[in-house]
């Protein structure tokens, strides 16, 4: 008998044999038993998880001589023909090879004829997402109202490429990846059927490499069984496929954890000289670090780790924290992305190993914050001061037993013997009153305010030997006076107009509200300067007089008006 690959030999032949798709199997079985059979089904999911096998099982269940039944016999001629793929009423079509609208037209012509020997004529279209838009549109009416003896079963690995108009006409079933434990059980059964011994560690590695696909796991199993001479072990897989085992990884990362960069680089060179590919070594290192992180988090499930937890180095687990292991994983993930564009993948790998050797010095942002928070009490203690009696010099900060001393933490003398830097000088009550005296808000204080009582007397009167400035020159004199200390205020004074003497008040006008507001804020200061310059005690007032922009309509020449009216335009400006 010709050799048959494991994936074909162990293809499921009943709903009970579907691995990892219990929801799909139970739903289809209940639909058949209750005779609620749909006219179109859409199976979607990753590769190798049983979509086409489920379609064949459903075809046998509907056409079995003892059916429709949820448990087809597999012994009648119809079941055998469907299993062998030779039934004329169960048509399997490759969607990738029949993408045109003409292929769909052929299906539309064929569905008009009833089945030859079966109860239903079933069309199984694999990779249906490969059909063109025209083909999908031509199929819409047929799958919406097919003859009662026609059933369509679509299978696809890319559900997002199937039009919504097709999805809405089908019952959809989403197939899932098979758990690693179940894949490992099926591989053990396959090894037992052909009389091969297989270690659990090797089967776990095959199951993990298949990433939940039963067909991929069977294919890899056949490859491993071919060079294992009847006994599949992880050591044989490691040597034949160029893998780095757990023992070698423990040795490499143990050296990195100790910080011996020279030994780590030499060990890496030894692995590469033995023929291990850099890409495979990076993958193995990332997988090893991921397992370390799981163990650090308390995960000991062997199906997740692929190894027994006690096989991982305790030295590495104790040397690196969870944050540092996360940092190491990030290094290798970036390394795998970078080597495809690198000048030399080996240089990149050696740099990554060198970084692992000082990984214990890496501090995460959370650890930096924690350290800063721990130093804050020390900084607060060093800045505390007490005033000594009769002097302004600050004394040393009082000892707080709840706060650790700097010398105790650092092992040296206290670097702040006199209590640290002096605090900023605060203004006295007299200084505060003096500042308020120079502002317009000071005039609004009540007379009984104690700060106002302690201030200097009102604005000084001009001295006898100073000649008073006439009203027409007062604006320029005030500008010269303010320009020495208040340049911005002096420029605002230049914009004022119409200065006049109203007895005890000097008035002026300005045409901008913002400038009026700025000058009014300094009215007390301006009044004081004016009193000095004018020769008598006077107040100051400024009034807002806005400009009136009167637009004088200019008469346009007759020729310009004619052109404007002819072309329906607008005159923007004219000479």
XYZ file of C-alpha atoms in Angstrom:
575
model
C 0.000 0.000 0.000
C 1.277 3.502 -0.922
C 2.466 5.791 1.857
C -0.164 8.214 3.120
C 0.748 11.347 5.007
C -0.537 11.703 8.541
C -2.722 14.731 7.752
C -4.657 12.709 5.128
C -4.686 9.471 7.069
C -6.091 11.126 10.192
C -8.596 13.410 8.479
C -11.780 13.481 10.624
C -14.648 11.389 9.254
C -17.346 12.319 11.773
C -18.382 15.255 13.933
C -17.009 13.478 17.015
C -13.507 13.404 15.515
C -13.317 17.179 15.003
C -10.614 18.413 17.368
C -11.068 21.792 18.996
C -14.290 22.654 17.089
C -16.890 21.390 19.536
C -19.193 24.400 19.028
C -19.357 23.896 15.250
C -19.894 20.153 15.581
C -22.685 20.407 18.157
C -24.507 23.153 16.198
C -24.481 21.209 12.937
C -25.549 17.986 14.653
C -28.514 19.700 16.314
C -29.532 21.325 13.022
C -29.527 17.965 11.235
C -31.453 16.191 13.984
C -34.100 18.947 14.058
C -34.165 19.050 10.218
C -33.319 22.764 10.191
C -30.899 22.554 7.312
C -29.792 25.830 5.731
C -29.194 26.250 2.007
C -25.773 27.976 2.435
C -22.980 27.748 4.999
C -19.830 29.847 5.388
C -16.901 28.265 7.273
C -14.077 30.662 8.212
C -10.940 30.280 10.269
C -7.149 29.789 10.138
C -5.485 27.181 7.987
C -5.539 23.529 8.910
C -8.271 23.708 11.561
C -10.872 21.476 9.816
C -13.052 23.629 7.525
C -12.974 21.371 4.453
C -13.163 18.235 6.594
C -16.270 19.591 8.300
C -17.835 20.328 4.895
C -17.280 16.721 3.793
C -18.683 15.379 7.067
C -21.770 17.569 6.626
C -22.188 16.292 3.046
C -22.039 12.677 4.270
C -24.470 13.392 7.103
C -27.030 14.840 4.675
C -26.650 12.198 1.928
C -26.025 9.052 3.984
C -28.406 6.224 3.126
C -29.398 6.121 6.804
C -29.879 9.882 6.995
C -30.055 12.695 7.144
C -28.268 11.785 10.352
C -25.786 13.447 12.682
C -23.713 10.246 12.696
C -23.133 9.051 9.112
C -22.340 5.367 8.847
C -19.308 5.704 6.596
C -20.035 2.231 5.203
C -22.631 2.878 2.522
C -21.616 3.558 -1.068
C -22.519 7.247 -0.857
C -20.372 7.811 2.259
C -17.454 5.979 0.659
C -17.752 8.024 -2.535
C -17.814 11.297 -0.616
C -14.819 10.203 1.480
C -12.892 9.300 -1.658
C -13.975 12.524 -3.389
C -15.580 10.708 -6.299
C -19.248 11.521 -5.713
C -20.912 13.236 -8.685
C -23.350 15.058 -6.410
C -20.764 16.503 -4.007
C -18.717 18.914 -6.098
C -15.567 20.440 -4.587
C -14.405 23.592 -6.354
C -11.128 25.424 -5.808
C -12.033 29.093 -5.559
C -8.482 30.139 -6.403
C -8.637 28.355 -9.790
C -12.221 29.234 -10.699
C -12.428 32.953 -10.086
C -14.211 34.223 -13.205
C -17.885 34.871 -13.729
C -18.003 32.149 -16.420
C -17.229 29.494 -13.795
C -20.159 30.723 -11.692
C -22.435 30.677 -14.733
C -21.601 27.006 -15.171
C -22.684 26.386 -11.575
C -25.925 28.288 -12.192
C -26.661 26.007 -15.168
C -25.847 22.831 -13.241
C -28.053 23.552 -10.234
C -31.109 23.267 -12.467
C -30.526 19.495 -12.668
C -31.377 17.380 -9.615
C -28.781 15.062 -8.008
C -28.121 11.695 -9.609
C -27.956 9.344 -6.645
C -27.792 11.506 -3.501
C -30.426 13.341 -1.564
C -28.717 16.757 -1.960
C -26.416 18.246 -4.545
C -23.728 19.965 -2.483
C -21.192 22.496 -3.757
C -18.078 22.931 -1.581
C -16.149 26.033 -2.702
C -12.788 26.263 -0.954
C -10.964 29.621 -0.601
C -14.120 31.390 -1.715
C -12.590 34.816 -1.031
C -10.527 34.386 -4.207
C -13.615 34.825 -6.428
C -13.873 38.091 -8.332
C -16.514 40.690 -7.561
C -18.379 39.803 -10.757
C -18.393 36.147 -9.762
C -19.746 36.991 -6.305
C -22.488 39.135 -7.834
C -23.445 36.380 -10.259
C -23.730 33.964 -7.332
C -25.992 36.125 -5.173
C -29.363 35.148 -6.601
C -28.448 31.477 -6.781
C -27.451 31.129 -3.121
C -30.394 33.251 -1.963
C -33.086 31.098 -3.595
C -31.510 27.827 -4.749
C -33.524 24.704 -5.621
C -34.507 22.715 -2.512
C -31.992 19.972 -3.288
C -28.940 22.296 -3.569
C -26.685 23.287 -0.630
C -23.650 25.579 -0.825
C -20.739 25.299 1.613
C -18.087 28.027 1.415
C -14.709 27.841 3.171
C -12.278 30.735 3.566
C -9.252 31.770 5.598
C -9.855 35.494 4.983
C -13.394 36.295 6.011
C -12.900 40.043 5.603
C -12.557 39.604 1.834
C -15.974 37.992 1.462
C -18.630 40.585 0.513
C -21.308 41.359 3.071
C -23.986 40.387 0.537
C -22.614 36.832 0.564
C -22.260 36.701 4.353
C -25.869 37.781 4.889
C -27.127 34.807 2.832
C -25.113 32.172 4.716
C -24.961 30.670 8.175
C -21.494 31.588 9.441
C -19.253 29.333 11.556
C -15.910 30.602 12.888
C -13.337 27.846 13.402
C -10.743 28.284 16.131
C -7.101 27.363 16.577
C -6.641 24.028 18.310
C -5.204 24.216 21.852
C -1.643 22.920 22.253
C -2.689 20.219 24.719
C -5.148 18.725 22.221
C -2.610 18.919 19.392
C -0.104 17.086 21.555
C -2.666 14.366 22.317
C -3.406 13.856 18.625
C 0.316 13.651 17.836
C 0.782 11.030 20.535
C -2.037 8.979 19.021
C -0.531 9.356 15.543
C 2.851 8.162 16.824
C 1.238 5.195 18.515
C -0.646 4.207 15.346
C 2.565 3.917 13.327
C 4.589 2.382 16.152
C 6.918 5.294 16.916
C 8.020 6.311 20.398
C 7.889 10.019 21.096
C 8.933 12.045 24.142
C 6.469 14.542 25.568
C 9.023 17.351 25.256
C 9.388 16.696 21.529
C 5.628 16.511 20.991
C 5.132 19.749 22.912
C 7.705 21.422 20.670
C 5.927 20.208 17.515
C 2.541 21.335 18.877
C 3.858 24.787 19.747
C 5.541 25.200 16.364
C 2.260 24.390 14.583
C 0.567 27.402 16.282
C -2.803 25.652 16.617
C -3.031 24.129 13.111
C -3.606 20.376 13.064
C -2.454 20.011 9.468
C 0.788 21.904 10.205
C 1.437 19.735 13.241
C 0.940 16.514 11.255
C 3.227 17.785 8.477
C 5.992 18.676 10.949
C 5.445 15.366 12.717
C 6.056 13.462 9.472
C 9.266 15.421 8.880
C 10.581 14.727 12.384
C 9.584 11.061 12.239
C 11.566 10.655 9.008
C 14.939 11.274 10.717
C 14.178 9.967 14.202
C 14.594 6.218 13.485
C 11.451 5.251 15.367
C 12.168 7.353 18.497
C 11.335 11.061 18.470
C 13.288 13.052 21.076
C 13.878 16.729 21.553
C 17.651 16.226 21.345
C 17.322 14.798 17.832
C 15.059 17.649 16.795
C 17.540 20.167 18.199
C 20.521 18.639 16.428
C 18.864 17.986 13.067
C 16.937 21.252 12.776
C 19.664 23.496 14.195
C 17.892 24.470 17.415
C 19.457 25.688 20.633
C 18.172 23.587 23.488
C 17.160 24.641 26.942
C 20.513 23.610 28.422
C 22.510 25.806 26.031
C 20.177 28.742 26.586
C 20.519 28.361 30.348
C 24.290 28.480 29.898
C 24.249 31.569 27.629
C 21.807 33.607 29.724
C 23.543 32.558 32.945
C 26.728 34.167 31.644
C 24.787 37.299 30.633
C 23.176 37.506 34.074
C 26.620 37.427 35.702
C 27.749 40.356 33.530
C 30.644 38.532 31.827
C 30.355 40.052 28.375
C 33.539 38.476 27.006
C 32.431 34.935 27.892
C 28.933 35.612 26.541
C 30.260 36.747 23.166
C 32.591 33.746 22.982
C 29.709 31.399 23.773
C 27.609 33.033 21.061
C 30.428 32.530 18.577
C 30.584 28.857 19.563
C 26.873 28.384 18.792
C 27.138 30.137 15.439
C 30.216 28.106 14.489
C 28.218 24.927 15.171
C 25.871 25.866 12.334
C 22.956 27.410 14.230
C 21.243 30.090 12.124
C 21.049 33.545 13.636
C 17.301 33.879 12.932
C 16.576 30.577 14.665
C 18.795 31.507 17.607
C 17.013 34.839 18.034
C 13.651 33.051 17.989
C 14.832 30.533 20.602
C 16.204 33.291 22.841
C 12.968 35.276 22.662
C 10.965 32.144 23.459
C 13.272 31.368 26.398
C 12.895 34.871 27.848
C 9.132 34.725 27.378
C 9.070 31.505 29.434
C 11.187 33.153 32.135
C 8.667 35.978 32.346
C 5.792 33.503 32.655
C 7.579 31.669 35.464
C 8.270 34.997 37.184
C 4.538 35.707 36.986
C 3.701 32.368 38.603
C 2.759 30.434 35.446
C 3.956 26.805 35.577
C 1.689 25.215 32.951
C 3.876 22.919 30.884
C 1.792 23.347 27.734
C 2.552 27.080 27.795
C 6.221 26.749 28.656
C 6.964 23.787 26.408
C 9.289 22.547 29.173
C 9.044 21.576 32.784
C 9.466 24.744 34.914
C 12.347 23.245 36.880
C 14.466 22.988 33.710
C 14.927 26.748 33.542
C 17.953 28.268 35.271
C 17.246 29.443 38.817
C 20.352 31.642 38.596
C 18.844 33.690 35.757
C 15.430 33.867 37.427
C 16.965 35.251 40.619
C 19.357 37.654 38.862
C 16.757 39.466 36.724
C 13.493 41.050 37.792
C 10.292 40.894 35.756
C 10.891 44.417 34.427
C 14.389 43.515 33.310
C 13.171 40.352 31.575
C 10.557 42.434 29.756
C 13.373 44.732 28.664
C 15.332 41.715 27.365
C 12.319 40.440 25.390
C 11.903 43.871 23.848
C 15.570 43.819 22.801
C 15.136 40.536 20.935
C 11.826 41.501 19.342
C 13.436 44.633 17.931
C 16.486 42.612 16.935
C 14.374 40.240 14.832
C 12.804 43.188 13.032
C 16.138 44.928 12.479
C 18.247 42.076 11.098
C 16.446 42.040 7.755
C 17.826 45.514 7.011
C 21.078 45.189 8.943
C 24.599 45.445 7.572
C 25.439 42.285 9.488
C 22.890 40.265 11.505
C 25.731 38.871 13.586
C 26.825 42.373 14.644
C 23.271 43.126 15.726
C 23.102 39.890 17.726
C 26.421 40.536 19.458
C 25.243 44.018 20.410
C 22.052 42.548 21.909
C 24.058 40.009 23.959
C 26.355 42.785 25.183
C 23.340 44.780 26.339
C 22.059 41.765 28.261
C 25.278 41.697 30.259
C 24.472 45.059 31.903
C 20.744 44.423 32.095
C 20.868 44.387 35.915
C 21.768 48.085 35.834
C 18.672 48.944 33.821
C 16.093 50.915 35.797
C 12.528 51.268 34.619
C 10.640 54.581 34.875
C 8.669 53.151 37.800
C 11.885 52.356 39.669
C 13.279 55.823 38.969
C 10.107 57.389 40.376
C 10.318 55.180 43.437
C 13.908 56.281 44.040
C 12.975 59.956 43.652
C 10.110 59.530 46.104
C 12.542 57.993 48.587
C 14.904 60.979 48.283
C 12.182 63.609 48.739
C 12.135 63.305 52.574
C 15.917 63.804 52.607
C 15.610 66.936 50.488
C 12.838 68.265 52.703
C 14.940 67.615 55.808
C 17.981 69.372 54.340
C 15.930 72.465 53.547
C 14.364 72.822 56.999
C 15.658 75.815 58.995
C 15.236 77.321 62.407
C 15.973 80.981 63.226
C 18.578 81.413 65.936
C 17.849 83.940 68.655
C 19.202 87.470 67.963
C 20.643 86.609 64.520
C 19.394 86.299 60.960
C 21.575 83.296 60.176
C 19.529 80.098 59.881
C 20.370 77.283 62.210
C 20.538 73.559 61.499
C 17.337 71.674 60.830
C 15.895 69.803 63.813
C 16.344 66.060 63.747
C 13.220 64.114 62.826
C 13.508 60.480 63.928
C 10.938 59.462 61.294
C 13.226 60.649 58.451
C 16.495 58.759 57.833
C 19.599 60.920 57.997
C 21.683 61.473 54.875
C 24.881 60.331 56.580
C 23.256 57.090 57.649
C 22.214 56.283 54.089
C 25.456 57.326 52.374
C 27.908 56.204 55.031
C 29.588 59.622 55.288
C 29.353 62.960 57.007
C 26.299 65.120 56.648
C 26.897 67.402 53.623
C 24.629 70.082 55.138
C 26.259 70.911 58.504
C 24.618 74.332 58.741
C 21.191 73.185 57.587
C 21.551 73.937 53.866
C 20.948 77.012 51.766
C 19.336 80.133 53.187
C 15.614 80.584 52.501
C 14.517 83.390 50.209
C 14.157 86.766 51.901
C 10.589 87.822 52.593
C 9.353 91.390 52.409
C 8.447 93.198 55.573
C 5.202 95.079 56.124
C 6.921 98.363 55.282
C 8.182 96.964 51.970
C 4.699 95.738 51.078
C 3.186 99.121 51.836
C 5.865 100.832 49.753
C 5.031 98.635 46.778
C 1.301 99.346 47.064
C 2.043 103.045 47.259
C 3.422 102.923 43.698
C 0.271 101.383 42.219
C -3.086 102.810 41.272
C -4.809 100.280 43.499
C -3.225 101.921 46.532
C -5.559 104.919 46.197
C -8.515 102.583 46.562
C -7.442 101.428 50.039
C -9.644 102.601 52.915
C -8.219 105.305 55.086
C -8.231 103.113 58.182
C -5.963 100.487 56.539
C -2.902 100.066 58.823
C -0.571 99.535 55.860
C -1.573 102.910 54.431
C -0.974 104.631 57.743
C 2.609 103.383 57.846
C 3.491 104.508 54.345
C 5.307 107.652 53.246
C 3.357 110.890 52.906
C 1.584 111.825 49.724
C 3.395 112.802 46.532
C 6.080 115.377 47.168
C 5.462 118.874 45.955
C 7.928 120.420 43.560
C 10.910 122.180 45.007
C 11.030 125.984 44.953
C 13.921 126.169 42.511
C 12.142 123.980 39.869
C 10.347 125.988 37.185
C 6.771 124.709 36.469
C 6.081 123.313 32.985
C 3.271 124.986 31.006
C 0.277 122.911 29.905
C 1.319 122.882 26.208
C 4.692 121.313 27.112
C 3.394 119.032 29.845
C 2.920 116.021 27.565
C 6.511 116.109 26.274
C 7.952 116.730 29.754
C 5.976 113.795 31.160
C 7.224 111.593 28.325
C 10.848 112.492 29.094
C 10.275 111.812 32.794
C 8.634 108.405 32.283
C 11.035 107.316 29.563
C 13.782 106.992 32.151
C 12.039 104.200 34.082
C 8.702 103.342 32.400
C 9.435 103.056 28.682
C 6.177 101.280 27.808
C 4.074 103.811 29.722
C 5.974 106.690 28.097
C 5.172 105.349 24.619
C 1.485 105.210 25.534
C 1.598 108.865 26.690
C 2.856 109.812 23.229
C -0.466 108.606 21.754
C -2.564 110.974 23.905
C -4.056 114.243 22.627
C -5.925 117.371 23.730
C -4.172 118.070 27.041
C -5.986 120.705 29.112
C -6.179 122.063 32.642
C -9.596 121.649 34.265
C -8.702 123.288 37.546
C -7.575 120.487 39.845
C -7.480 117.837 37.098
C -5.335 117.543 33.958
C -7.331 115.832 31.181
C -6.401 114.295 27.844
C -7.942 112.002 25.210
C -6.918 108.856 23.382
C -8.543 106.901 20.532
C -7.834 103.278 21.590
C -9.609 101.566 24.478
C -6.760 99.194 25.272
C -4.272 102.075 25.613
C -6.759 104.006 27.762
C -7.020 101.019 30.129
C -3.243 100.671 30.404
C -2.778 104.386 31.223
C -5.616 104.377 33.762
C -3.875 101.583 35.678
C -0.979 104.004 36.289
C -3.102 107.130 36.860
C -1.820 107.621 40.421
C 1.801 107.492 39.318
C 1.123 109.835 36.382
C -0.700 112.264 38.686
C 2.303 112.363 40.990
C 4.710 113.140 38.156
C 2.397 115.774 36.679
C 2.125 117.491 40.068
C 5.902 117.719 40.229
C 6.188 119.064 36.690
C 3.134 121.360 36.685
C 3.929 123.066 39.957
C 0.758 122.226 41.874
C -1.169 119.262 43.236
C -3.456 118.040 40.436
C -5.235 114.868 39.422
C -5.147 113.078 36.070
C -7.950 111.841 33.836
C -7.959 110.297 30.380
C -11.003 110.021 28.095
C -11.634 107.638 25.188
C -12.536 109.375 21.916
C -12.863 106.803 19.119
C -12.111 107.770 15.543
C -15.015 108.103 13.162
C -14.039 106.567 9.872
C -16.118 108.385 7.367
C -15.768 106.836 3.967
C -16.185 109.357 1.211
C -17.526 107.756 -1.873
C -15.382 108.674 -4.818
C -16.945 109.247 -8.162
C -15.655 106.765 -10.707
C -15.016 107.653 -14.356
C -17.726 106.707 -16.812
C -15.462 104.182 -18.588
C -14.676 102.378 -15.311
C -18.348 102.192 -14.359
C -19.165 100.758 -17.814
C -16.509 98.045 -17.469
C -17.637 97.236 -13.936
C -21.292 96.841 -14.984
C -20.451 94.865 -18.126
C -18.270 92.273 -16.393
C -20.214 92.394 -13.099
C -17.057 93.181 -11.177
C -16.003 95.199 -8.173
C -13.542 98.081 -8.032
C -11.004 97.197 -5.346
C -8.877 100.356 -5.441
C -8.210 103.251 -7.732
C -5.623 105.932 -8.278
